[in-house]
JSON list of C-alpha atoms in Angstrom, two decimals:
[
{"chain": "A", "resi": 19, "resn": "UNK", "atom": "CA", "xyz": [-39.10, 54.62, -10.96]},
{"chain": "A", "resi": 20, "resn": "UNK", "atom": "CA", "xyz": [-39.20, 51.80, -13.66]},
{"chain": "A", "resi": 21, "resn": "UNK", "atom": "CA", "xyz": [-39.12, 52.86, -17.12]},
{"chain": "A", "resi": 22, "resn": "UNK", "atom": "CA", "xyz": [-38.03, 56.49, -15.96]},
{"chain": "A", "resi": 23, "resn": "UNK", "atom": "CA", "xyz": [-34.70, 56.17, -17.78]},
{"chain": "A", "resi": 24, "resn": "UNK", "atom": "CA", "xyz": [-36.43, 55.10, -21.06]},
{"chain": "A", "resi": 25, "resn": "UNK", "atom": "CA", "xyz": [-39.21, 57.87, -20.62]},
{"chain": "A", "resi": 26, "resn": "UNK", "atom": "CA", "xyz": [-36.21, 60.52, -20.09]},
{"chain": "A", "resi": 27, "resn": "UNK", "atom": "CA", "xyz": [-34.27, 59.44, -22.95]},
{"chain": "A", "resi": 28, "resn": "UNK", "atom": "CA", "xyz": [-37.24, 59.45, -25.02]},
{"chain": "A", "resi": 29, "resn": "UNK", "atom": "CA", "xyz": [-38.61, 63.14, -23.91]},
{"chain": "A", "resi": 30, "resn": "UNK", "atom": "CA", "xyz": [-34.66, 64.22, -24.88]},
{"chain": "A", "resi": 31, "resn": "UNK", "atom": "CA", "xyz": [-34.80, 62.55, -28.10]},
{"chain": "A", "resi": 32, "resn": "UNK", "atom": "CA", "xyz": [-38.26, 64.17, -29.44]},
{"chain": "A", "resi": 33, "resn": "UNK", "atom": "CA", "xyz": [-36.95, 67.56, -27.75]},
{"chain": "A", "resi": 34, "resn": "UNK", "atom": "CA", "xyz": [-33.54, 67.16, -29.86]},
{"chain": "A", "resi": 35, "resn": "UNK", "atom": "CA", "xyz": [-35.44, 66.13, -32.69]},
{"chain": "A", "resi": 36, "resn": "UNK", "atom": "CA", "xyz": [-37.33, 69.53, -33.16]},
{"chain": "A", "resi": 37, "resn": "UNK", "atom": "CA", "xyz": [-34.21, 71.34, -31.85]},
{"chain": "A", "resi": 38, "resn": "UNK", "atom": "CA", "xyz": [-31.99, 69.51, -35.02]},
{"chain": "A", "resi": 39, "resn": "UNK", "atom": "CA", "xyz": [-34.99, 70.78, -37.38]},
{"chain": "A", "resi": 40, "resn": "UNK", "atom": "CA", "xyz": [-34.76, 74.36, -36.08]},
{"chain": "A", "resi": 41, "resn": "UNK", "atom": "CA", "xyz": [-31.31, 74.61, -36.51]},
{"chain": "A", "resi": 42, "resn": "UNK", "atom": "CA", "xyz": [-31.30, 73.16, -40.16]},
{"chain": "A", "resi": 43, "resn": "UNK", "atom": "CA", "xyz": [-33.85, 76.12, -40.65]},
{"chain": "A", "resi": 44, "resn": "UNK", "atom": "CA", "xyz": [-31.66, 78.44, -39.31]},
{"chain": "A", "resi": 45, "resn": "UNK", "atom": "CA", "xyz": [-28.71, 77.13, -41.29]},
{"chain": "A", "resi": 46, "resn": "UNK", "atom": "CA", "xyz": [-30.89, 77.17, -44.49]},
{"chain": "A", "resi": 47, "resn": "UNK", "atom": "CA", "xyz": [-31.85, 80.92, -43.68]},
{"chain": "A", "resi": 48, "resn": "UNK", "atom": "CA", "xyz": [-28.10, 81.88, -43.22]},
{"chain": "A", "resi": 49, "resn": "UNK", "atom": "CA", "xyz": [-26.78, 80.06, -46.55]},
{"chain": "A", "resi": 50, "resn": "UNK", "atom": "CA", "xyz": [-29.64, 82.01, -48.37]},
{"chain": "A", "resi": 51, "resn": "UNK", "atom": "CA", "xyz": [-29.00, 85.26, -46.37]},
{"chain": "A", "resi": 52, "resn": "UNK", "atom": "CA", "xyz": [-25.24, 85.04, -46.99]},
{"chain": "A", "resi": 53, "resn": "UNK", "atom": "CA", "xyz": [-26.10, 84.94, -50.73]},
{"chain": "A", "resi": 54, "resn": "UNK", "atom": "CA", "xyz": [-28.24, 87.69, -50.95]},
{"chain": "A", "resi": 55, "resn": "UNK", "atom": "CA", "xyz": [-25.54, 89.74, -49.19]},
{"chain": "A", "resi": 56, "resn": "UNK", "atom": "CA", "xyz": [-23.36, 88.63, -52.11]},
{"chain": "A", "resi": 57, "resn": "UNK", "atom": "CA", "xyz": [-25.61, 89.76, -54.69]},
{"chain": "A", "resi": 58, "resn": "UNK", "atom": "CA", "xyz": [-26.80, 92.88, -53.14]},
{"chain": "A", "resi": 59, "resn": "UNK", "atom": "CA", "xyz": [-23.26, 94.00, -52.66]},
{"chain": "A", "resi": 60, "resn": "UNK", "atom": "CA", "xyz": [-22.06, 92.92, -56.14]},
{"chain": "A", "resi": 61, "resn": "UNK", "atom": "CA", "xyz": [-24.74, 92.64, -58.48]},
{"chain": "A", "resi": 62, "resn": "UNK", "atom": "CA", "xyz": [-27.85, 93.97, -57.58]},
{"chain": "A", "resi": 63, "resn": "UNK", "atom": "CA", "xyz": [-28.29, 97.92, -57.49]},
{"chain": "A", "resi": 64, "resn": "UNK", "atom": "CA", "xyz": [-29.47, 98.04, -53.76]},
{"chain": "A", "resi": 65, "resn": "UNK", "atom": "CA", "xyz": [-28.02, 98.88, -50.47]},
{"chain": "A", "resi": 66, "resn": "UNK", "atom": "CA", "xyz": [-29.41, 96.19, -48.10]},
{"chain": "A", "resi": 67, "resn": "UNK", "atom": "CA", "xyz": [-26.88, 96.61, -45.16]},
{"chain": "A", "resi": 68, "resn": "UNK", "atom": "CA", "xyz": [-28.92, 94.20, -42.43]},
{"chain": "A", "resi": 69, "resn": "UNK", "atom": "CA", "xyz": [-27.54, 90.94, -44.63]},
{"chain": "A", "resi": 70, "resn": "UNK", "atom": "CA", "xyz": [-24.38, 90.77, -42.68]},
{"chain": "A", "resi": 71, "resn": "UNK", "atom": "CA", "xyz": [-25.88, 91.44, -39.16]},
{"chain": "A", "resi": 72, "resn": "UNK", "atom": "CA", "xyz": [-28.77, 88.86, -39.68]},
{"chain": "A", "resi": 73, "resn": "UNK", "atom": "CA", "xyz": [-25.95, 86.30, -41.09]},
{"chain": "A", "resi": 74, "resn": "UNK", "atom": "CA", "xyz": [-24.43, 86.83, -37.52]},
{"chain": "A", "resi": 75, "resn": "UNK", "atom": "CA", "xyz": [-27.67, 86.43, -35.56]},
{"chain": "A", "resi": 76, "resn": "UNK", "atom": "CA", "xyz": [-28.66, 83.14, -37.37]},
{"chain": "A", "resi": 77, "resn": "UNK", "atom": "CA", "xyz": [-25.42, 81.60, -36.89]},
{"chain": "A", "resi": 78, "resn": "UNK", "atom": "CA", "xyz": [-25.08, 82.57, -33.30]},
{"chain": "A", "resi": 79, "resn": "UNK", "atom": "CA", "xyz": [-28.82, 81.15, -32.62]},
{"chain": "A", "resi": 80, "resn": "UNK", "atom": "CA", "xyz": [-27.74, 78.05, -34.57]},
{"chain": "A", "resi": 81, "resn": "UNK", "atom": "CA", "xyz": [-24.57, 77.40, -32.67]},
{"chain": "A", "resi": 82, "resn": "UNK", "atom": "CA", "xyz": [-26.22, 78.26, -29.14]},
{"chain": "A", "resi": 83, "resn": "UNK", "atom": "CA", "xyz": [-29.09, 75.83, -30.07]},
{"chain": "A", "resi": 84, "resn": "UNK", "atom": "CA", "xyz": [-26.88, 73.15, -31.03]},
{"chain": "A", "resi": 85, "resn": "UNK", "atom": "CA", "xyz": [-25.50, 72.96, -27.75]},
{"chain": "A", "resi": 86, "resn": "UNK", "atom": "CA", "xyz": [-28.62, 71.26, -26.19]},
{"chain": "A", "resi": 87, "resn": "UNK", "atom": "CA", "xyz": [-28.40, 68.93, -29.52]},
{"chain": "A", "resi": 88, "resn": "UNK", "atom": "CA", "xyz": [-24.68, 67.76, -28.05]},
{"chain": "A", "resi": 89, "resn": "UNK", "atom": "CA", "xyz": [-25.80, 67.21, -24.74]},
{"chain": "A", "resi": 90, "resn": "UNK", "atom": "CA", "xyz": [-28.72, 64.97, -25.82]},
{"chain": "A", "resi": 91, "resn": "UNK", "atom": "CA", "xyz": [-26.47, 62.46, -27.31]},
{"chain": "A", "resi": 92, "resn": "UNK", "atom": "CA", "xyz": [-23.72, 62.91, -24.77]},
{"chain": "A", "resi": 93, "resn": "UNK", "atom": "CA", "xyz": [-21.40, 64.48, -27.45]},
{"chain": "A", "resi": 94, "resn": "UNK", "atom": "CA", "xyz": [-20.05, 67.54, -25.45]},
{"chain": "A", "resi": 95, "resn": "UNK", "atom": "CA", "xyz": [-16.80, 68.03, -24.41]},
{"chain": "A", "resi": 96, "resn": "UNK", "atom": "CA", "xyz": [-15.48, 65.54, -21.84]},
{"chain": "A", "resi": 97, "resn": "UNK", "atom": "CA", "xyz": [-12.64, 64.07, -20.45]},
{"chain": "A", "resi": 98, "resn": "UNK", "atom": "CA", "xyz": [-13.34, 60.48, -21.24]},
{"chain": "A", "resi": 99, "resn": "UNK", "atom": "CA", "xyz": [-9.32, 59.31, -20.78]},
{"chain": "A", "resi": 100, "resn": "UNK", "atom": "CA", "xyz": [-9.56, 60.10, -17.35]},
{"chain": "A", "resi": 101, "resn": "UNK", "atom": "CA", "xyz": [-13.18, 59.31, -16.67]},
{"chain": "A", "resi": 102, "resn": "UNK", "atom": "CA", "xyz": [-13.16, 55.91, -18.41]},
{"chain": "A", "resi": 103, "resn": "UNK", "atom": "CA", "xyz": [-10.32, 54.95, -15.71]},
{"chain": "A", "resi": 104, "resn": "UNK", "atom": "CA", "xyz": [-12.91, 55.08, -12.97]},
{"chain": "A", "resi": 105, "resn": "UNK", "atom": "CA", "xyz": [-14.87, 51.88, -11.86]},
{"chain": "A", "resi": 106, "resn": "UNK", "atom": "CA", "xyz": [-18.82, 52.12, -13.33]},
{"chain": "A", "resi": 107, "resn": "UNK", "atom": "CA", "xyz": [-20.16, 52.68, -9.96]},
{"chain": "A", "resi": 108, "resn": "UNK", "atom": "CA", "xyz": [-17.79, 55.80, -9.61]},
{"chain": "A", "resi": 109, "resn": "UNK", "atom": "CA", "xyz": [-18.72, 57.08, -12.99]},
{"chain": "A", "resi": 110, "resn": "UNK", "atom": "CA", "xyz": [-22.02, 57.16, -12.36]},
{"chain": "A", "resi": 111, "resn": "UNK", "atom": "CA", "xyz": [-21.36, 59.49, -9.44]},
{"chain": "A", "resi": 112, "resn": "UNK", "atom": "CA", "xyz": [-18.99, 61.21, -11.33]},
{"chain": "A", "resi": 113, "resn": "UNK", "atom": "CA", "xyz": [-21.52, 62.06, -14.40]},
{"chain": "A", "resi": 114, "resn": "UNK", "atom": "CA", "xyz": [-24.18, 63.35, -11.73]},
{"chain": "A", "resi": 115, "resn": "UNK", "atom": "CA", "xyz": [-21.87, 65.86, -10.30]},
{"chain": "A", "resi": 116, "resn": "UNK", "atom": "CA", "xyz": [-20.68, 67.02, -13.73]},
{"chain": "A", "resi": 117, "resn": "UNK", "atom": "CA", "xyz": [-24.30, 67.27, -14.85]},
{"chain": "A", "resi": 118, "resn": "UNK", "atom": "CA", "xyz": [-24.92, 69.41, -11.75]},
{"chain": "A", "resi": 119, "resn": "UNK", "atom": "CA", "xyz": [-21.97, 71.68, -12.37]},
{"chain": "A", "resi": 120, "resn": "UNK", "atom": "CA", "xyz": [-23.00, 71.96, -16.16]},
{"chain": "A", "resi": 121, "resn": "UNK", "atom": "CA", "xyz": [-26.68, 72.60, -14.95]},
{"chain": "A", "resi": 122, "resn": "UNK", "atom": "CA", "xyz": [-25.86, 75.17, -12.50]},
{"chain": "A", "resi": 123, "resn": "UNK", "atom": "CA", "xyz": [-23.65, 76.86, -15.67]},
{"chain": "A", "resi": 124, "resn": "UNK", "atom": "CA", "xyz": [-26.31, 76.91, -17.78]},
{"chain": "A", "resi": 125, "resn": "UNK", "atom": "CA", "xyz": [-29.02, 78.03, -15.09]},
{"chain": "A", "resi": 126, "resn": "UNK", "atom": "CA", "xyz": [-26.73, 81.15, -14.42]},
{"chain": "A", "resi": 127, "resn": "UNK", "atom": "CA", "xyz": [-26.38, 81.99, -18.01]},
{"chain": "A", "resi": 128, "resn": "UNK", "atom": "CA", "xyz": [-30.05, 81.30, -18.59]},
{"chain": "A", "resi": 129, "resn": "UNK", "atom": "CA", "xyz": [-30.88, 83.63, -15.51]},
{"chain": "A", "resi": 130, "resn": "UNK", "atom": "CA", "xyz": [-28.16, 86.49, -16.89]},
{"chain": "A", "resi": 131, "resn": "UNK", "atom": "CA", "xyz": [-29.51, 86.14, -20.40]},
{"chain": "A", "resi": 132, "resn": "UNK", "atom": "CA", "xyz": [-32.81, 87.30, -19.26]},
{"chain": "A", "resi": 133, "resn": "UNK", "atom": "CA", "xyz": [-31.84, 90.43, -18.29]},
{"chain": "A", "resi": 134, "resn": "UNK", "atom": "CA", "xyz": [-29.29, 90.79, -21.28]},
{"chain": "A", "resi": 135, "resn": "UNK", "atom": "CA", "xyz": [-32.81, 90.30, -23.33]},
{"chain": "A", "resi": 136, "resn": "UNK", "atom": "CA", "xyz": [-34.53, 93.14, -21.12]},
{"chain": "A", "resi": 137, "resn": "UNK", "atom": "CA", "xyz": [-31.69, 95.69, -21.89]},
{"chain": "A", "resi": 138, "resn": "UNK", "atom": "CA", "xyz": [-32.18, 94.62, -25.38]},
{"chain": "A", "resi": 139, "resn": "UNK", "atom": "CA", "xyz": [-35.24, 96.37, -26.10]},
{"chain": "A", "resi": 140, "resn": "UNK", "atom": "CA", "xyz": [-33.89, 99.71, -25.48]},
{"chain": "A", "resi": 141, "resn": "UNK", "atom": "CA", "xyz": [-31.07, 98.75, -28.38]},
{"chain": "A", "resi": 142, "resn": "UNK", "atom": "CA", "xyz": [-32.22, 98.35, -31.91]},
{"chain": "A", "resi": 143, "resn": "UNK", "atom": "CA", "xyz": [-30.57, 96.25, -35.40]},
{"chain": "A", "resi": 144, "resn": "UNK", "atom": "CA", "xyz": [-30.23, 97.58, -38.58]},
{"chain": "A", "resi": 145, "resn": "UNK", "atom": "CA", "xyz": [-32.80, 95.03, -39.50]},
{"chain": "A", "resi": 146, "resn": "UNK", "atom": "CA", "xyz": [-35.94, 97.27, -40.03]},
{"chain": "A", "resi": 147, "resn": "UNK", "atom": "CA", "xyz": [-35.07, 98.99, -36.34]},
{"chain": "A", "resi": 148, "resn": "UNK", "atom": "CA", "xyz": [-35.98, 95.63, -34.61]},
{"chain": "A", "resi": 149, "resn": "UNK", "atom": "CA", "xyz": [-35.13, 95.66, -31.02]},
{"chain": "A", "resi": 150, "resn": "UNK", "atom": "CA", "xyz": [-31.96, 93.76, -30.31]},
{"chain": "A", "resi": 151, "resn": "UNK", "atom": "CA", "xyz": [-34.11, 91.61, -27.42]},
{"chain": "A", "resi": 152, "resn": "UNK", "atom": "CA", "xyz": [-35.33, 89.35, -30.30]},
{"chain": "A", "resi": 153, "resn": "UNK", "atom": "CA", "xyz": [-31.72, 88.18, -31.36]},
{"chain": "A", "resi": 154, "resn": "UNK", "atom": "CA", "xyz": [-30.57, 88.19, -27.94]},
{"chain": "A", "resi": 155, "resn": "UNK", "atom": "CA", "xyz": [-33.63, 85.91, -26.67]},
{"chain": "A", "resi": 156, "resn": "UNK", "atom": "CA", "xyz": [-31.34, 82.78, -28.11]},
{"chain": "A", "resi": 157, "resn": "UNK", "atom": "CA", "xyz": [-29.09, 82.94, -24.82]},
{"chain": "A", "resi": 158, "resn": "UNK", "atom": "CA", "xyz": [-31.39, 82.22, -22.56]},
{"chain": "A", "resi": 159, "resn": "UNK", "atom": "CA", "xyz": [-33.53, 79.85, -24.49]},
{"chain": "A", "resi": 160, "resn": "UNK", "atom": "CA", "xyz": [-30.55, 77.78, -25.64]},
{"chain": "A", "resi": 161, "resn": "UNK", "atom": "CA", "xyz": [-29.12, 77.65, -21.95]},
{"chain": "A", "resi": 162, "resn": "UNK", "atom": "CA", "xyz": [-32.82, 76.58, -20.75]},
{"chain": "A", "resi": 163, "resn": "UNK", "atom": "CA", "xyz": [-32.79, 73.82, -23.33]},
{"chain": "A", "resi": 164, "resn": "UNK", "atom": "CA", "xyz": [-29.29, 73.16, -22.33]},
{"chain": "A", "resi": 165, "resn": "UNK", "atom": "CA", "xyz": [-30.72, 72.42, -18.77]},
{"chain": "A", "resi": 166, "resn": "UNK", "atom": "CA", "xyz": [-33.67, 70.58, -19.52]},
{"chain": "A", "resi": 167, "resn": "UNK", "atom": "CA", "xyz": [-31.52, 68.11, -21.80]},
{"chain": "A", "resi": 168, "resn": "UNK", "atom": "CA", "xyz": [-29.12, 67.71, -18.86]},
{"chain": "A", "resi": 169, "resn": "UNK", "atom": "CA", "xyz": [-31.69, 66.73, -16.59]},
{"chain": "A", "resi": 170, "resn": "UNK", "atom": "CA", "xyz": [-33.45, 64.23, -18.92]},
{"chain": "A", "resi": 171, "resn": "UNK", "atom": "CA", "xyz": [-30.10, 62.64, -20.04]},
{"chain": "A", "resi": 172, "resn": "UNK", "atom": "CA", "xyz": [-28.97, 62.53, -16.21]},
{"chain": "A", "resi": 173, "resn": "UNK", "atom": "CA", "xyz": [-32.14, 60.96, -15.50]},
{"chain": "A", "resi": 174, "resn": "UNK", "atom": "CA", "xyz": [-31.90, 58.46, -18.01]},
{"chain": "A", "resi": 175, "resn": "UNK", "atom": "CA", "xyz": [-28.08, 57.74, -17.10]},
{"chain": "A", "resi": 176, "resn": "UNK", "atom": "CA", "xyz": [-28.69, 57.36, -13.36]},
{"chain": "A", "resi": 177, "resn": "UNK", "atom": "CA", "xyz": [-31.74, 55.30, -13.32]},
{"chain": "A", "resi": 178, "resn": "UNK", "atom": "CA", "xyz": [-30.57, 53.00, -16.25]},
{"chain": "A", "resi": 179, "resn": "UNK", "atom": "CA", "xyz": [-31.04, 49.63, -15.14]},
{"chain": "A", "resi": 180, "resn": "UNK", "atom": "CA", "xyz": [-28.97, 47.93, -17.85]},
{"chain": "A", "resi": 181, "resn": "UNK", "atom": "CA", "xyz": [-26.39, 50.33, -17.69]},
{"chain": "A", "resi": 182, "resn": "UNK", "atom": "CA", "xyz": [-26.61, 51.76, -21.15]},
{"chain": "A", "resi": 183, "resn": "UNK", "atom": "CA", "xyz": [-25.86, 55.48, -21.33]},
{"chain": "A", "resi": 184, "resn": "UNK", "atom": "CA", "xyz": [-27.98, 58.10, -23.04]},
{"chain": "A", "resi": 185, "resn": "UNK", "atom": "CA", "xyz": [-24.91, 58.19, -25.88]},
{"chain": "A", "resi": 186, "resn": "UNK", "atom": "CA", "xyz": [-25.04, 54.76, -26.46]},
{"chain": "A", "resi": 187, "resn": "UNK", "atom": "CA", "xyz": [-28.94, 54.13, -26.28]},
{"chain": "A", "resi": 188, "resn": "UNK", "atom": "CA", "xyz": [-30.03, 54.75, -30.02]},
{"chain": "A", "resi": 189, "resn": "UNK", "atom": "CA", "xyz": [-33.96, 53.84, -30.05]},
{"chain": "A", "resi": 190, "resn": "UNK", "atom": "CA", "xyz": [-36.59, 55.77, -28.96]}
]
């Protein structure tokens, strides 16, 4: 169990590094797509209608994937005003309880998201007749990443011997 907390936070930060870069890529593609949409609507004499739908999917993917990044740094929504009123020993167990509840929530989304993806293979986008399952796969993927990040930061926070939480730890 020794150094388990540091290994967990290291794995969390490495996974988060990849997710953050992928989110930046999605945002760059989103900006380019929106500009392309403006150009084809007002300047270029082509009728590409897929740009609005692609922008929607890119934005949804980026937002969903960013959830795991927030979890990695413990920057997700919380009631710290109430939480900080409890003694440190009780806070540790409350954090575990909240992590278990959040894990259950994201696990349910991941499982039902897979059914959502499966049904998406029978529906098609305006983007070259692409099955909607490909954009829809962002839901279970993001929920699965959130589950992994929740496990890693919970392991870190629970087994941390120095009492430093995932939110406070800066080194890899």
